[in-house]
Amino acid sequence: MEPTTLTTERLTLGTFRPEDAAEVHAICQDPDIQRWTTVPSPYGIQDAEFFLNRVVPDGWRNDTEYSFSVRLREGGPILAAVALHNPRAGGWEIGFWTAKEHRGRGYMTESVLALARWAFTDLACTRLEWRAEVGNTGSRATAEKAGFRIEGVLRSALPNKGVLRDTWVGGLLPSDLGLPSPLPYLPAPRPEA
């Protein structure tokens, strides 16, 4: 797939460019991003260059990961990153981070909703999954604000810096956003009380 651009009321979600290396490197020096995401730690300029010159273009070319930088519509610095990755059986997983100085303004919730709508309409996604290490309350708050239902804890499900960690998992369905699903959904019967 060719990279695409999505817009919201305040934001533009576009592809990263090689010239973003210094900015991505600076953002990823944040200890919280290094702690709660799977970016390398320490995070060197070569890590940013590898991400921008290999991971991003290869993901789009191979239809395995669609990474977006998030900026204000009028331009300016990178506020955040959001991506869809690991397609399986019609579902995709979403991941994201927000630059420290731009947290708490709703940019990521807005970005997640824009990417979810795109996934459900343009990619025929049947389910969007969110995962984060147990304890990453900022990521969980964003997921819940975007409508994800927290479905449980997966034990030993997230390898991060050489350690397996327990992971929260949540799901978002097209119907949660008032959109049709490409396939009918038959929920499991609820047990009688």
Short mmCIF file of C-alpha atoms in Angstrom, two decimals:
data_model
loop_
_atom_site.label_atom_id
_atom_site.label_comp_id
_atom_site.label_asym_id
_atom_site.label_seq_id
_atom_site.Cartn_x
_atom_site.Cartn_y
_atom_site.Cartn_z
CA MET A 1 0.00 0.00 0.00
CA GLU A 2 1.13 3.53 -0.66
CA PRO A 3 1.38 5.74 2.45
CA THR A 4 -1.76 7.73 3.09
CA THR A 5 -2.58 10.87 5.04
CA LEU A 6 -5.48 11.12 7.49
CA THR A 7 -6.86 14.32 8.97
CA THR A 8 -8.99 15.13 11.99
CA GLU A 9 -10.35 18.42 13.23
CA ARG A 10 -6.95 19.36 14.70
CA LEU A 11 -4.43 16.86 13.39
CA THR A 12 -2.69 15.42 10.34
CA LEU A 13 -1.56 11.81 10.47
CA GLY A 14 1.06 11.39 7.75
CA THR A 15 4.00 9.23 6.94
CA PHE A 16 7.30 9.76 8.68
CA ARG A 17 10.13 11.16 6.56
CA PRO A 18 13.88 10.40 6.78
CA GLU A 19 14.50 14.01 7.80
CA ASP A 20 12.47 13.38 11.01
CA ALA A 21 15.39 11.41 12.51
CA ALA A 22 16.67 14.08 14.90
CA GLU A 23 13.16 14.86 16.12
CA VAL A 24 12.19 11.20 16.63
CA HIS A 25 15.52 10.60 18.38
CA ALA A 26 14.91 13.53 20.74
CA ILE A 27 11.33 12.44 21.54
CA CYS A 28 12.41 8.87 22.24
CA GLN A 29 14.89 10.02 24.90
CA ASP A 30 11.84 10.29 27.18
CA PRO A 31 12.27 7.64 29.90
CA ASP A 32 8.53 6.89 29.80
CA ILE A 33 8.61 6.08 26.07
CA GLN A 34 11.64 3.86 26.61
CA ARG A 35 10.03 2.20 29.63
CA TRP A 36 6.54 1.56 28.28
CA THR A 37 7.18 0.89 24.58
CA THR A 38 9.46 -1.51 22.77
CA VAL A 39 11.75 1.19 21.33
CA PRO A 40 15.39 0.35 22.03
CA SER A 41 16.91 1.66 25.24
CA PRO A 42 19.18 3.51 25.05
CA TYR A 43 17.72 5.04 21.88
CA GLY A 44 20.41 6.27 19.50
CA ILE A 45 20.18 8.33 16.34
CA GLN A 46 20.87 5.12 14.38
CA ASP A 47 17.68 3.63 15.91
CA ALA A 48 15.65 6.60 14.65
CA GLU A 49 17.27 6.34 11.20
CA PHE A 50 16.57 2.58 11.03
CA PHE A 51 12.93 3.20 12.01
CA LEU A 52 12.48 5.95 9.42
CA ASN A 53 14.47 4.41 6.56
CA ARG A 54 13.60 0.71 6.99
CA VAL A 55 10.74 -0.04 9.40
CA VAL A 56 8.33 2.63 8.12
CA PRO A 57 8.80 2.15 4.35
CA ASP A 58 9.06 -1.66 4.62
CA GLY A 59 5.85 -1.79 6.65
CA TRP A 60 3.91 0.17 4.04
CA ARG A 61 5.45 -1.72 1.13
CA ASN A 62 4.79 -5.15 2.67
CA ASP A 63 1.37 -4.25 4.17
CA THR A 64 2.51 -5.34 7.62
CA GLU A 65 2.72 -2.03 9.49
CA TYR A 66 1.29 1.40 8.79
CA SER A 67 3.14 4.04 10.83
CA PHE A 68 1.97 7.65 11.06
CA SER A 69 3.52 10.75 12.55
CA VAL A 70 1.00 13.05 14.21
CA ARG A 71 1.24 16.83 13.77
CA LEU A 72 -1.13 19.76 14.08
CA ARG A 73 -2.97 20.44 10.81
CA GLU A 74 -1.13 23.72 10.41
CA GLY A 75 2.21 21.93 10.71
CA GLY A 76 4.87 22.07 13.36
CA PRO A 77 6.70 19.42 15.35
CA ILE A 78 5.84 15.76 15.70
CA LEU A 79 3.33 15.39 18.54
CA ALA A 80 3.06 11.62 18.55
CA ALA A 81 3.25 8.39 16.59
CA VAL A 82 0.52 5.86 15.94
CA ALA A 83 0.67 2.63 13.96
CA LEU A 84 -1.27 -0.43 12.94
CA HIS A 85 0.68 -3.66 12.78
CA ASN A 86 0.60 -7.46 12.74
CA PRO A 87 -2.50 -8.24 10.69
CA ARG A 88 -4.14 -11.52 11.59
CA ALA A 89 -7.51 -12.92 10.55
CA GLY A 90 -8.86 -9.48 9.62
CA GLY A 91 -7.71 -7.81 12.84
CA TRP A 92 -4.91 -5.35 13.43
CA GLU A 93 -3.08 -4.18 16.56
CA ILE A 94 -2.62 -0.49 17.32
CA GLY A 95 0.38 1.03 19.08
CA PHE A 96 1.27 4.62 19.93
CA TRP A 97 3.38 7.09 21.87
CA THR A 98 3.07 10.81 22.55
CA ALA A 99 5.89 13.31 23.02
CA LYS A 100 6.04 14.27 26.68
CA GLU A 101 5.32 17.96 26.15
CA HIS A 102 2.19 17.19 24.11
CA ARG A 103 0.48 14.77 26.51
CA GLY A 104 -2.85 15.52 28.14
CA ARG A 105 -4.35 17.43 25.20
CA GLY A 106 -6.35 14.60 23.63
CA TYR A 107 -4.15 14.37 20.53
CA MET A 108 -3.60 10.63 20.87
CA THR A 109 -7.26 9.76 21.46
CA GLU A 110 -8.12 11.80 18.36
CA SER A 111 -5.37 10.03 16.40
CA VAL A 112 -6.41 6.56 17.56
CA LEU A 113 -10.02 7.21 16.53
CA ALA A 114 -8.95 8.48 13.10
CA LEU A 115 -6.75 5.44 12.54
CA ALA A 116 -9.49 3.10 13.79
CA ARG A 117 -12.05 4.57 11.38
CA TRP A 118 -9.54 4.22 8.52
CA ALA A 119 -8.79 0.60 9.49
CA PHE A 120 -12.47 -0.31 9.70
CA THR A 121 -13.44 1.38 6.43
CA ASP A 122 -10.41 1.21 4.12
CA LEU A 123 -8.68 -1.95 5.38
CA ALA A 124 -11.85 -3.98 6.10
CA CYS A 125 -10.50 -4.55 9.62
CA THR A 126 -12.85 -6.68 11.71
CA ARG A 127 -11.23 -5.99 15.10
CA LEU A 128 -8.65 -3.56 16.39
CA GLU A 129 -6.60 -4.73 19.35
CA TRP A 130 -4.67 -2.62 21.86
CA ARG A 131 -2.03 -4.05 24.19
CA ALA A 132 0.11 -2.38 26.82
CA GLU A 133 2.20 -3.55 29.71
CA VAL A 134 0.20 -3.74 32.94
CA GLY A 135 0.84 -0.46 34.72
CA ASN A 136 0.96 1.75 31.62
CA THR A 137 -2.01 3.80 32.81
CA GLY A 138 -1.52 6.58 30.25
CA SER A 139 -1.85 4.19 27.33
CA ARG A 140 -4.83 2.48 28.97
CA ALA A 141 -6.60 5.81 29.55
CA THR A 142 -6.16 6.70 25.87
CA ALA A 143 -7.48 3.31 24.75
CA GLU A 144 -10.52 3.57 27.00
CA LYS A 145 -11.28 7.15 25.85
CA ALA A 146 -11.16 5.89 22.26
CA GLY A 147 -13.74 3.20 23.09
CA PHE A 148 -11.60 0.10 23.56
CA ARG A 149 -13.03 -2.43 25.99
CA ILE A 150 -10.44 -3.83 28.34
CA GLU A 151 -10.76 -7.57 27.96
CA GLY A 152 -8.20 -8.87 30.41
CA VAL A 153 -4.58 -9.53 31.24
CA LEU A 154 -2.34 -11.77 29.16
CA ARG A 155 0.42 -13.31 31.25
CA SER A 156 3.97 -13.10 29.93
CA ALA A 157 2.73 -11.69 26.61
CA LEU A 158 4.97 -8.70 25.92
CA PRO A 159 8.70 -9.09 25.42
CA ASN A 160 10.29 -5.74 26.28
CA LYS A 161 14.03 -5.29 26.63
CA GLY A 162 14.71 -8.94 27.32
CA VAL A 163 11.93 -9.46 29.90
CA LEU A 164 8.46 -10.95 29.41
CA ARG A 165 5.79 -8.78 30.95
CA ASP A 166 2.08 -9.12 31.68
CA THR A 167 -0.08 -7.20 29.24
CA TRP A 168 -3.48 -5.54 29.29
CA VAL A 169 -5.47 -6.26 26.15
CA GLY A 170 -8.47 -4.39 24.79
CA GLY A 171 -10.58 -4.61 21.69
CA LEU A 172 -12.47 -2.18 19.50
CA LEU A 173 -15.02 -3.35 16.95
CA PRO A 174 -16.45 -1.40 14.02
CA SER A 175 -19.83 -1.42 15.77
CA ASP A 176 -18.26 0.37 18.78
CA LEU A 177 -17.81 3.36 16.45
CA GLY A 178 -21.17 2.94 14.72
CA LEU A 179 -19.57 1.41 11.62
CA PRO A 180 -20.60 -1.76 9.81
CA SER A 181 -18.40 -4.84 10.10
CA PRO A 182 -17.18 -6.56 6.94
CA LEU A 183 -18.33 -9.86 8.52
CA PRO A 184 -21.31 -10.65 10.73
CA TYR A 185 -20.54 -11.01 14.44
CA LEU A 186 -22.05 -13.76 16.59
CA PRO A 187 -21.22 -13.03 20.25
CA ALA A 188 -20.93 -15.91 22.70
CA PRO A 189 -24.07 -16.45 24.77
CA ARG A 190 -23.97 -14.86 28.19
CA PRO A 191 -24.03 -17.34 31.08
CA GLU A 192 -27.22 -17.36 33.12
CA ALA A 193 -26.96 -15.70 36.52
#
